[in-house]
Amino acid sequence: MPYIAIVDDEEPVRKALKRLLSASGLEAESYASGKDFLEASALRRPDCLVLDLHMPGMSGLQVLQELRAAHTALPTVVITAYDEPQTREQCLAAGASAYLRKPLDERLLLNAISANVKRSPKENHR
Amino acid sequence: MDAHPAPANLVQALRLRLPSWLPAALAVAVGYYLAARLGFALTLKPHPISTLWPPNALLAAALLLAQTRSWWWLLLAALPAHLLAELQSGVPTAMVLGWYVSNCGEALIGAAIVRAFVQGPLRLDSLRNAAIFLLGTALAAPLVSSFVDAALVHLIGWGDAAYWELVRARFFSNVLAELTIVPLIVTWAAVATSTPHETRPARYAESAALFTGLLLVCVLVFDLPHREAHASPAVYYAPLPFLLWAAALGPAASASALALMTIATIWGAVHGLGPFAGRTPQDTAREMQLFLTAATVPMLLLSVALAERSRVEREAREQRRQLTHLSRVAMLGELSGGIAHQLNQPLTAILSNAQAAQHYLANKNADPALLSEILADIVAADKRAGDVIEGLRALFKRGEAHFETLDPNRLVREVLALAQGDLATRGIEVSMRLQPNLPEVRADRVQLEQVLLNLVVNAAEAMRACPPKDRLLIVQSTATAGRIHVNVIDRGSGFKVSPEQLFEAFYTTKPQGLGLGLSISKSIVTAHGGRLRATTRRGGGAAFLVTLPALPKQ
């Protein structure tokens, strides 16, 4: 079963996403901050990361930069409740594989996750 | 088939045929006749000239209020009333017609001079208009018409008075009439046509007290048998406090009070009562005319000046209110991204929860306990979204200030809840350091929220260039003797100008800023009896301190 990590500073959102992914047959774990996730990912690396953009302390963009700095090619779906015109490009340039606006379209989210989950093993074998 | 027109249409059709000046013309005819009767009643027999001759002034007032193109109809409407009133008194027809011409001439000159300088119906709401009225209608018109009038009397050979004596008597009589009648009609017409706004019962009571007091004093001074022992000139000042009181209530009240005193004074003299009686009719009339004119002109000007000042102040207040609202709406516009964030978060929770529940139900592995937990979370998220909207609604509204007792800490929490979305999208962490059990304040909630929100938004903007780990907003509340303080502290770049300049209108560092936020915030805090101060912090950042008077603890 693919393992998905969720990072969002807002508890109700975190909880709801974890439920949705679990109900869709995925294994999901959620984290309240980028820092919490980065620490935990050292122990168990998820197949895909669902990452909120606007968070106090460490933003989603910084998490992407940290992952890149650590040469961790982790498929990441960035989600955000508010964005500016250039945000999408910034995230994709920083290594995000998909960029979705909240409230999340369930199909788009699951498609983005499954596309990455399927693709990532191939990439790893290359 | 629509063979029967509705009665309402018929009425409308009939009404449309009536010229618009007709009601005014009828009012002038009736008013002119009554004014003439009043003029006769105020005549000191056997002196033929009334102390105050109101018909000319009534006609002038009608012209001043009417459109210029209906002036001729109004003048014509006065003719039957004039004939009816004057022919009863046994005056030759040629003299009656001559007076009609001179009366109309006076009204026409007075109205034309005013119309040349003041557009539309005359309103005695500015010193400029009052001055034009005094010089044109109350001085120039009687002056010209008095010469014409006296000349006509001589030409026709009515009576045996000397020409200059006639001119002088007519002039003062007409001046006093213009001064008394025209302001009365013009100001009450303005009251009648103004947008009705709530008049408080206290205002009625005040007017009743004023006019009762004035009537009483006028009767005591002017309408009782005159005794030499009471002849001190001081008694003439007895109505003065009431006239000043009336002037403070506005031009309509002032004109009414002056008219009341004028009628009471002349009525007394006509009946041989009061301090003006006991001389020749000419002397009595002249003394009264001088006394009443000297009282009326300054009182009228005073009432107009006071009304003009209070109107200017009212307009300035209204402008300030609009500006405050405008700046609030502009600030909410700046917050719109944050508000979108704040609404999208609960919407995301609601949607994803609901879809999770759909999956559980579709897979037939729905645990009722889990479903009820999901539903509870949906309800909570929905309420949160509702609270955001509720918090915004009051800020968007435009309304009068409404003072209530407020808990400063609660206000801080509400404002931070409103700004939460904006702060989150900017990656700003908030530290609330609120002193528990603060005393309450008496304030307008919306205005104070506007101040705090403005400070929070400014602080957030000031930290735009900060490294993310330094983006910390501190909101502190404390209390000292009789005061509460709310301090909004950022770690931004501080400000480079003096604190005074910071609070000036139109000073801004934001590209899209109006530069009104801090200036309006300061005036709001000052209006609440408090102070708003700004300081730069050592090690970077600014602190804005709101100090407000605290209510005594219960």
XYZ file of C-alpha atoms in Angstrom:
680
model
C 0.000 0.000 0.000
C 1.483 3.364 -1.024
C 2.380 5.545 1.916
C 1.476 9.245 1.698
C 2.638 11.995 4.059
C 0.525 15.136 4.607
C 1.950 18.410 5.959
C -0.485 21.164 6.901
C -0.386 23.498 9.886
C -4.170 23.470 10.242
C -5.443 20.546 12.195
C -8.955 20.269 10.670
C -7.487 20.239 7.148
C -4.811 17.738 8.103
C -7.344 15.435 9.672
C -9.765 15.642 6.754
C -7.054 14.903 4.169
C -5.775 11.957 6.146
C -9.303 10.563 6.299
C -9.868 11.093 2.599
C -6.648 9.342 1.599
C -7.255 6.473 4.042
C -10.800 6.045 2.722
C -9.354 5.927 -0.794
C -7.172 2.991 0.169
C -3.895 4.766 0.823
C -1.805 4.714 3.940
C -1.520 8.263 5.197
C 0.256 10.083 7.998
C -0.007 13.797 8.795
C 2.401 16.363 10.224
C 1.762 19.860 11.607
C 4.956 21.428 10.254
C 7.698 20.974 7.712
C 10.173 20.442 10.515
C 8.155 17.581 12.024
C 7.889 15.944 8.615
C 11.579 16.274 7.720
C 12.538 14.616 11.014
C 10.065 11.773 10.526
C 10.930 11.225 6.850
C 14.464 10.300 7.841
C 12.992 7.218 9.501
C 10.400 6.303 6.889
C 10.300 7.865 3.459
C 6.796 8.326 1.994
C 5.972 7.452 -1.605
C 4.382 10.851 -2.031
C 4.121 14.095 -0.059
C 1.042 16.361 0.087
C 2.455 19.697 1.221
C 0.697 22.884 2.293
C 2.337 26.084 1.094
C 1.586 28.745 3.718
C 2.780 27.667 7.131
C 4.352 29.672 9.939
C 8.029 29.050 10.621
C 8.856 26.951 7.607
C 6.862 27.400 4.414
C 6.105 24.647 1.902
C 8.574 26.236 -0.484
C 11.324 25.920 2.115
C 10.461 22.263 2.667
C 10.887 21.703 -1.092
C 14.236 23.488 -0.974
C 15.394 21.364 1.994
C 14.403 18.180 0.181
C 16.270 19.272 -2.907
C 19.322 20.222 -0.863
C 19.294 16.726 0.650
C 19.039 15.245 -2.885
C 15.767 13.620 -1.908
C 13.619 13.150 -5.020
C 10.288 12.924 -3.263
C 7.162 13.352 -5.437
C 5.344 16.282 -3.900
C 1.829 17.685 -4.436
C 1.747 21.284 -3.214
C -1.639 22.466 -1.972
C -2.593 26.020 -1.083
C -5.599 28.030 0.086
C -4.258 31.227 -1.449
C -1.702 31.993 -4.114
C -0.232 34.801 -6.143
C 0.331 34.644 -9.923
C 3.917 33.415 -9.760
C 3.486 30.922 -6.883
C 2.718 27.923 -9.094
C 5.851 28.390 -11.188
C 7.988 28.888 -8.101
C 6.776 25.609 -6.616
C 7.179 23.618 -9.823
C 10.666 25.097 -10.256
C 11.507 24.103 -6.693
C 10.670 20.490 -7.501
C 6.945 20.085 -6.884
C 5.335 17.550 -9.205
C 1.835 18.990 -8.942
C 0.222 22.172 -7.680
C -3.414 22.237 -6.501
C -5.625 24.920 -5.028
C -7.815 24.386 -2.000
C -10.572 23.346 -1.610
C -9.138 20.248 -3.243
C -10.801 18.484 -6.143
C -10.698 14.891 -4.945
C -10.081 13.427 -8.394
C -7.238 15.830 -9.184
C -5.586 15.070 -5.848
C -5.853 11.297 -6.205
C -4.732 11.463 -9.842
C -1.716 13.575 -8.911
C -0.801 11.167 -6.138
C -1.264 7.995 -8.186
C 0.651 9.444 -11.141
C 3.594 10.140 -8.869
C 3.377 6.935 -6.927
C 3.469 4.933 -10.184
C 6.212 7.003 -11.716
C 8.564 7.288 -8.801
C 9.763 3.632 -8.703
C 10.721 3.890 -12.405
C 12.610 7.100 -11.754
C 14.415 5.442 -8.887
C 15.506 2.558 -11.121
C 16.819 4.763 -13.857
C -60.447 45.571 -24.062
C -59.756 48.451 -21.742
C -62.759 50.741 -22.225
C -62.764 52.124 -18.678
C -59.707 54.077 -17.714
C -58.691 53.573 -14.122
C -59.792 56.437 -11.832
C -56.192 56.988 -10.779
C -55.255 57.730 -14.390
C -58.119 60.194 -14.663
C -56.976 62.060 -11.581
C -53.469 62.130 -12.935
C -54.670 63.418 -16.302
C -56.617 66.216 -14.613
C -53.670 67.072 -12.415
C -51.354 67.282 -15.387
C -53.492 70.035 -16.913
C -53.038 72.247 -13.840
C -50.040 74.561 -14.213
C -47.440 74.060 -11.495
C -47.618 77.693 -10.368
C -51.371 77.540 -9.647
C -51.192 76.349 -6.028
C -48.510 78.952 -5.320
C -50.623 81.662 -6.983
C -53.653 80.713 -4.863
C -51.515 80.740 -1.735
C -50.195 84.181 -2.684
C -53.727 85.551 -3.241
C -54.997 84.315 0.112
C -51.778 85.225 1.914
C -51.674 88.694 0.391
C -55.209 89.425 1.515
C -54.576 88.221 5.083
C -51.265 90.106 5.170
C -53.083 93.291 4.164
C -55.625 92.756 6.955
C -52.745 92.300 9.388
C -51.129 95.476 8.055
C -54.319 97.442 8.713
C -54.510 95.984 12.196
C -50.986 97.202 12.922
C -51.713 100.763 11.793
C -51.623 103.502 14.405
C -54.765 105.548 13.783
C -55.084 108.249 12.530
C -51.633 107.847 10.984
C -52.396 106.189 7.601
C -49.195 104.185 7.295
C -48.875 100.801 8.935
C -45.917 100.277 11.272
C -45.306 97.096 9.354
C -46.907 96.475 5.937
C -46.610 92.726 5.262
C -48.202 92.180 1.785
C -45.160 93.421 -0.182
C -42.852 91.242 1.878
C -45.117 88.221 1.438
C -45.048 88.775 -2.302
C -41.247 89.110 -2.223
C -40.955 85.862 -0.248
C -43.189 84.076 -2.786
C -41.022 85.307 -5.669
C -37.811 84.323 -3.860
C -39.110 80.777 -3.467
C -40.649 80.444 -6.957
C -39.066 79.832 -10.325
C -38.470 83.063 -12.205
C -40.806 82.100 -15.069
C -43.830 81.920 -12.737
C -43.194 85.324 -11.179
C -45.751 87.092 -13.390
C -48.501 84.695 -12.407
C -47.780 85.280 -8.728
C -47.816 89.067 -9.131
C -51.090 88.811 -11.044
C -52.567 86.585 -8.329
C -51.967 89.383 -5.825
C -54.131 91.852 -7.779
C -57.609 90.593 -6.779
C -56.433 90.254 -3.169
C -55.022 93.776 -3.291
C -58.247 95.224 -4.740
C -60.398 93.341 -2.243
C -58.358 94.550 0.721
C -57.756 98.146 -0.319
C -61.113 99.075 -1.864
C -62.795 98.273 1.474
C -60.805 101.084 3.080
C -62.256 103.843 0.916
C -59.087 104.743 -0.967
C -59.497 106.148 -4.545
C -59.169 103.473 -7.242
C -56.238 105.238 -8.923
C -54.336 105.209 -5.602
C -55.195 101.538 -5.032
C -53.821 100.631 -8.464
C -50.782 102.845 -7.898
C -50.024 101.007 -4.677
C -50.397 97.692 -6.456
C -47.715 98.809 -8.900
C -45.359 100.020 -6.164
C -45.954 96.926 -4.012
C -45.237 94.631 -6.959
C -42.243 96.775 -7.840
C -40.769 96.370 -4.373
C -41.237 92.603 -4.412
C -39.837 92.329 -7.925
C -36.759 94.462 -7.242
C -36.013 92.624 -3.991
C -36.390 89.211 -5.590
C -34.505 90.127 -8.773
C -31.454 91.421 -6.883
C -31.272 88.205 -4.839
C -31.893 86.001 -7.890
C -28.997 87.716 -9.694
C -26.597 86.447 -7.030
C -28.237 83.305 -5.635
C -29.387 80.524 -7.935
C -32.721 78.871 -7.293
C -35.010 79.404 -4.303
C -33.416 81.518 -1.573
C -32.161 79.625 1.461
C -30.967 81.532 4.489
C -28.300 78.935 5.239
C -25.158 80.990 4.678
C -23.971 84.428 5.698
C -23.490 85.265 2.025
C -27.139 84.579 1.218
C -28.269 86.440 4.337
C -26.175 89.470 3.395
C -27.535 89.491 -0.170
C -31.062 89.256 1.202
C -30.491 92.091 3.684
C -28.958 94.435 1.113
C -31.207 93.535 -1.826
C -34.615 92.636 -0.457
C -34.631 94.428 2.899
C -32.726 97.607 1.969
C -32.531 98.408 -1.770
C -36.055 97.321 -2.731
C -37.882 99.291 0.021
C -35.679 102.300 -0.695
C -36.565 102.436 -4.401
C -40.226 101.567 -3.936
C -40.697 104.137 -1.164
C -39.728 106.943 -3.543
C -42.085 105.628 -6.208
C -44.816 105.144 -3.625
C -44.550 108.651 -2.199
C -44.416 110.117 -5.716
C -47.602 108.279 -6.670
C -49.364 109.502 -3.544
C -48.398 113.065 -4.458
C -49.356 112.693 -8.122
C -52.749 111.284 -7.279
C -53.139 113.803 -4.505
C -54.132 111.403 -1.766
C -53.612 112.796 1.731
C -51.614 115.873 2.736
C -48.359 114.450 4.130
C -45.035 115.992 3.040
C -43.127 114.041 0.358
C -40.050 113.245 2.485
C -42.144 112.378 5.485
C -44.011 109.879 3.273
C -40.798 108.409 1.887
C -39.357 107.965 5.354
C -42.496 106.421 6.826
C -42.940 103.993 3.899
C -39.293 103.043 3.884
C -39.089 102.018 7.543
C -42.433 100.260 7.377
C -41.345 98.264 4.351
C -37.873 97.478 5.722
C -39.338 96.101 8.928
C -41.868 94.071 6.940
C -39.197 92.552 4.694
C -37.022 91.762 7.703
C -39.847 90.128 9.605
C -41.931 88.344 6.969
C -39.443 87.135 4.351
C -37.106 85.206 6.713
C -40.153 83.694 8.416
C -41.543 82.308 5.137
C -38.206 81.402 3.563
C -36.850 79.531 6.600
C -40.080 77.625 7.233
C -40.282 76.706 3.557
C -36.761 75.283 3.910
C -37.807 73.316 7.005
C -40.897 71.984 5.217
C -39.011 70.867 2.104
C -35.915 69.498 3.860
C -35.588 65.725 4.140
C -37.485 64.886 7.283
C -35.182 63.655 9.984
C -36.081 62.574 13.410
C -36.884 65.487 15.687
C -36.442 64.525 19.299
C -39.202 65.258 21.818
C -36.623 67.237 23.810
C -36.335 69.610 20.863
C -40.098 70.229 20.848
C -40.061 70.813 24.592
C -37.204 73.278 24.218
C -39.033 75.215 21.493
C -42.212 75.267 23.565
C -40.314 76.612 26.596
C -38.572 79.232 24.465
C -41.714 80.574 22.824
C -43.772 80.504 26.017
C -41.042 82.422 27.825
C -40.642 84.912 24.989
C -44.394 85.511 24.744
C -44.598 86.066 28.488
C -41.729 88.556 28.485
C -43.078 90.387 25.415
C -46.515 90.730 27.001
C -44.986 92.003 30.258
C -42.703 94.490 28.509
C -44.728 95.623 25.478
C -48.391 94.839 26.109
C -49.115 96.178 29.612
C -50.190 99.725 30.497
C -47.059 101.800 30.444
C -45.916 103.568 33.605
C -43.099 106.057 33.719
C -41.609 104.298 36.753
C -40.907 101.277 34.559
C -39.458 103.267 31.718
C -35.884 102.135 32.290
C -34.276 101.296 28.915
C -33.207 98.035 30.549
C -36.672 96.554 29.905
C -35.946 96.571 26.155
C -33.290 93.953 26.807
C -35.706 91.593 28.550
C -36.472 89.561 25.380
C -32.766 89.358 24.463
C -31.965 86.044 26.202
C -34.896 84.419 24.419
C -33.838 85.878 21.066
C -30.308 84.511 21.578
C -31.756 81.143 22.542
C -33.858 81.180 19.368
C -30.818 82.104 17.254
C -29.033 79.051 18.642
C -31.972 76.860 17.575
C -31.667 77.972 13.951
C -32.861 80.602 11.469
C -36.477 79.365 11.467
C -36.738 79.617 15.251
C -34.965 82.973 15.188
C -37.260 84.402 12.490
C -40.307 83.131 14.398
C -39.149 84.640 17.695
C -38.404 87.976 16.042
C -41.809 87.980 14.336
C -43.465 87.221 17.657
C -41.686 90.118 19.377
C -42.439 92.459 16.462
C -46.152 91.693 16.434
C -46.382 91.908 20.244
C -44.607 95.256 20.275
C -46.728 96.846 17.556
C -49.949 95.345 18.877
C -49.215 96.891 22.286
C -48.517 100.333 20.806
C -51.641 100.200 18.605
C -53.667 99.544 21.771
C -51.918 102.287 23.703
C -49.847 99.838 25.736
C -46.145 99.313 26.314
C -43.189 101.709 26.349
C -43.707 103.014 22.788
C -47.243 104.325 23.384
C -48.041 107.829 24.413
C -46.269 109.727 21.607
C -47.536 110.959 18.268
C -48.366 108.047 15.935
C -45.462 108.999 13.649
C -42.968 109.013 16.521
C -44.292 105.791 17.998
C -44.108 104.066 14.631
C -40.597 105.285 13.912
C -39.234 104.439 17.360
C -40.679 100.942 17.141
C -39.395 100.428 13.612
C -35.885 101.467 14.618
C -35.950 99.344 17.761
C -37.268 96.246 15.969
C -34.971 96.637 12.943
C -31.967 97.038 15.208
C -32.934 93.852 17.065
C -33.821 91.799 13.973
C -30.751 92.324 11.763
C -28.056 91.100 14.202
C -30.218 88.255 15.544
C -30.977 87.011 12.058
C -27.310 87.176 11.066
C -26.305 85.411 14.279
C -28.747 82.560 13.692
C -27.566 82.136 10.102
C -23.898 82.231 11.151
C -24.496 79.588 13.821
C -26.461 77.399 11.402
C -23.789 77.746 8.744
C -21.049 76.795 11.174
C -22.917 73.759 12.456
C -23.658 72.711 8.870
C -19.991 72.985 7.920
C -19.091 70.950 10.994
C -21.744 68.367 10.141
C -20.414 68.084 6.608
C -16.852 67.712 7.869
C -18.005 65.002 10.285
C -19.808 63.190 7.483
C -16.722 63.412 5.286
C -14.575 62.008 8.063
C -17.016 59.171 8.512
C -16.940 58.375 4.808
C -13.179 58.555 4.761
C -12.972 56.195 7.741
C -15.248 53.757 5.962
C -13.318 54.118 2.735
C -10.012 53.406 4.419
C -11.557 50.417 6.212
C -12.828 48.981 2.959
C -9.453 49.640 1.316
C -7.772 47.760 4.169
C -10.184 44.853 3.784
C -9.258 44.874 0.105
C -5.620 44.420 1.098
C -6.721 41.545 3.292
C -8.747 39.852 0.562
C -6.055 37.261 -0.188
C -5.845 36.381 3.474
C -9.614 36.207 3.715
C -9.707 33.827 0.739
C -7.138 31.671 2.538
C -9.182 31.809 5.713
C -12.354 30.675 3.969
C -10.657 28.059 1.800
C -9.207 26.253 4.812
C -12.545 25.288 6.410
C -13.979 24.670 2.933
C -11.153 22.210 2.298
C -11.817 20.459 5.586
C -15.545 20.278 4.835
C -15.100 18.946 1.293
C -12.413 16.393 2.085
C -14.288 15.149 5.142
C -17.506 14.777 3.183
C -15.753 12.925 0.369
C -14.024 10.627 2.862
C -17.441 9.802 4.310
C -18.764 9.080 0.793
C -15.902 6.633 0.258
C -16.584 4.855 3.549
C -20.279 4.578 2.713
C -19.603 3.379 -0.839
C -17.199 0.711 0.403
C -19.766 -0.380 2.988
C -17.157 -0.199 5.696
C -18.614 2.866 7.394
C -18.077 2.907 11.120
C -20.954 4.966 12.639
C -18.621 6.409 15.286
C -16.187 7.569 12.599
C -19.011 9.015 10.488
C -20.368 10.969 13.409
C -16.868 12.268 14.141
C -16.547 13.370 10.509
C -19.914 15.129 10.646
C -18.927 16.934 13.851
C -15.744 18.163 12.148
C -17.764 19.358 9.149
C -20.081 21.305 11.435
C -17.124 22.882 13.248
C -15.410 23.898 10.001
C -18.627 25.351 8.657
C -19.078 27.420 11.803
C -15.539 28.698 11.444
C -16.220 29.884 7.899
C -19.416 31.529 9.129
C -17.469 33.338 11.850
C -15.073 34.759 9.256
C -17.980 36.179 7.280
C -19.650 37.463 10.434
C -16.443 39.219 11.523
C -16.168 40.919 8.142
C -19.762 41.986 7.854
C -19.567 44.690 10.534
C -16.356 46.096 9.074
C -17.903 46.500 5.633
C -20.952 48.249 7.020
C -21.172 52.018 7.008
C -22.857 53.406 10.067
C -22.916 55.828 12.939
C -20.525 55.268 15.821
C -21.994 52.989 18.453
C -20.244 53.012 21.829
C -20.398 49.923 23.990
C -18.484 48.262 26.797
C -15.779 46.033 25.357
C -13.138 43.617 26.603
C -9.830 44.689 25.001
C -8.456 41.139 24.989
C -11.495 39.839 23.162
C -11.121 42.609 20.631
C -7.474 41.635 20.071
C -8.450 37.971 19.572
C -11.198 38.906 17.106
C -8.865 41.107 15.097
C -6.168 38.448 14.976
C -8.800 35.930 13.878
C -9.729 38.286 11.044
C -6.111 38.760 10.036
C -5.203 35.132 10.569
C -5.476 34.242 6.887
C -3.297 37.160 5.851
C -0.727 36.370 8.522
C -0.699 32.684 7.525
C -0.117 33.394 3.841
C 2.762 35.663 4.830
C 4.212 32.957 7.069
C 3.991 35.182 10.133
C 3.853 33.647 13.565
C 1.710 35.430 16.147
C 2.511 35.692 19.822
C -0.419 36.922 21.924
C 0.675 38.131 25.344
C -2.577 39.214 26.900
C -2.810 40.229 30.524
C -5.778 38.378 31.999
C -8.730 40.246 33.546
C -8.086 43.567 31.867
C -10.535 46.329 32.731
C -13.089 47.032 30.028
C -13.200 50.067 27.741
C -16.052 52.078 26.310
C -15.600 52.204 22.554
C -17.025 51.700 19.106
C -16.209 48.090 18.252
C -15.892 48.552 14.495
C -13.659 51.619 14.800
C -11.358 49.999 17.340
C -11.153 46.803 15.285
C -10.240 49.015 12.359
C -7.373 50.561 14.350
C -5.987 47.227 15.554
C -6.435 45.562 12.177
C -4.620 48.459 10.553
C -1.695 48.088 12.976
C -1.572 44.312 12.435
C -1.690 44.645 8.639
C 1.037 47.319 8.733
C 3.191 45.106 10.961
C 2.719 42.189 8.586
C 3.629 44.372 5.612
C 6.735 45.671 7.422
C 8.002 42.088 7.803
C 7.674 41.241 4.116
C 11.439 41.402 3.591
C 12.320 39.543 6.819
C 13.746 36.040 6.712
C 10.871 33.629 7.444
C 12.147 32.606 10.879
C 12.077 36.263 12.027
C 8.498 36.915 10.996
C 7.040 37.282 14.466
C 4.136 39.520 15.411
C 3.703 40.242 19.103
C 0.424 41.634 20.393
C 0.575 42.587 24.031
C -2.098 43.896 26.349
C -1.466 45.455 29.745
C -3.181 47.740 32.229
C -1.906 50.615 34.334
C -3.866 52.952 36.612
C -7.026 53.876 34.750
C -5.703 52.886 31.333
C -5.287 49.858 29.151
C -2.557 49.454 26.560
C -2.380 47.309 23.462
C 1.054 47.084 21.903
C 1.509 45.758 18.360
C 5.156 44.870 17.808
C 6.840 43.669 14.627
C 10.388 42.684 13.676
C 10.304 44.572 10.414
C 12.469 47.376 9.202
C 11.001 50.036 11.503
C 10.304 53.476 10.083
C 12.691 56.062 8.819
C 10.603 59.201 9.358
C 9.562 60.979 12.534
C 6.544 59.519 14.348
C 4.630 62.749 13.589
C 5.162 62.297 9.867
C 4.075 58.676 10.163
C 0.609 59.759 11.303
C 0.180 62.400 8.630
C -2.532 61.783 6.058
C -1.310 60.472 2.684
C 2.056 59.333 4.054
C 2.560 55.771 2.858
C 5.301 53.291 2.061
C 2.962 50.872 0.329
C 2.755 51.081 -3.470
C -1.041 50.689 -3.384
C -1.572 52.375 -0.027
C -3.862 55.362 0.446
C -1.761 56.676 3.300
C -4.836 57.148 5.438
C -4.689 54.132 7.747
C -2.506 55.524 10.516
C -3.872 59.045 10.285
C -7.431 57.741 10.647
C -6.374 55.277 13.346
C -4.873 58.097 15.357
C -7.989 60.245 15.036
C -10.166 57.284 16.077
C -8.045 56.622 19.173
C -8.001 60.334 20.026
C -11.783 60.479 19.673
C -11.924 57.642 22.223
C -9.922 59.764 24.688
C -6.790 57.697 24.113
C -3.409 57.960 22.440
C -1.658 56.153 19.613
C 2.152 56.246 19.682
C 4.830 54.744 17.513
C 8.379 53.822 18.442
C 11.228 52.124 16.614
C 12.677 49.187 18.512
C 16.318 48.581 19.155
C 17.394 45.637 17.066
C 14.818 46.456 14.375
C 11.087 46.632 14.131
C 8.402 49.034 15.237
C 5.957 49.103 18.112
C 2.585 50.838 17.979
C 0.987 51.450 21.338
C -2.731 52.110 21.708
C -3.665 53.549 25.096
C -7.312 53.893 26.072
C -9.057 55.065 29.221
C -10.281 52.032 31.192
C -13.701 51.747 32.768
C -13.646 51.344 36.545
C -13.685 47.655 37.489
C -17.050 46.351 38.637
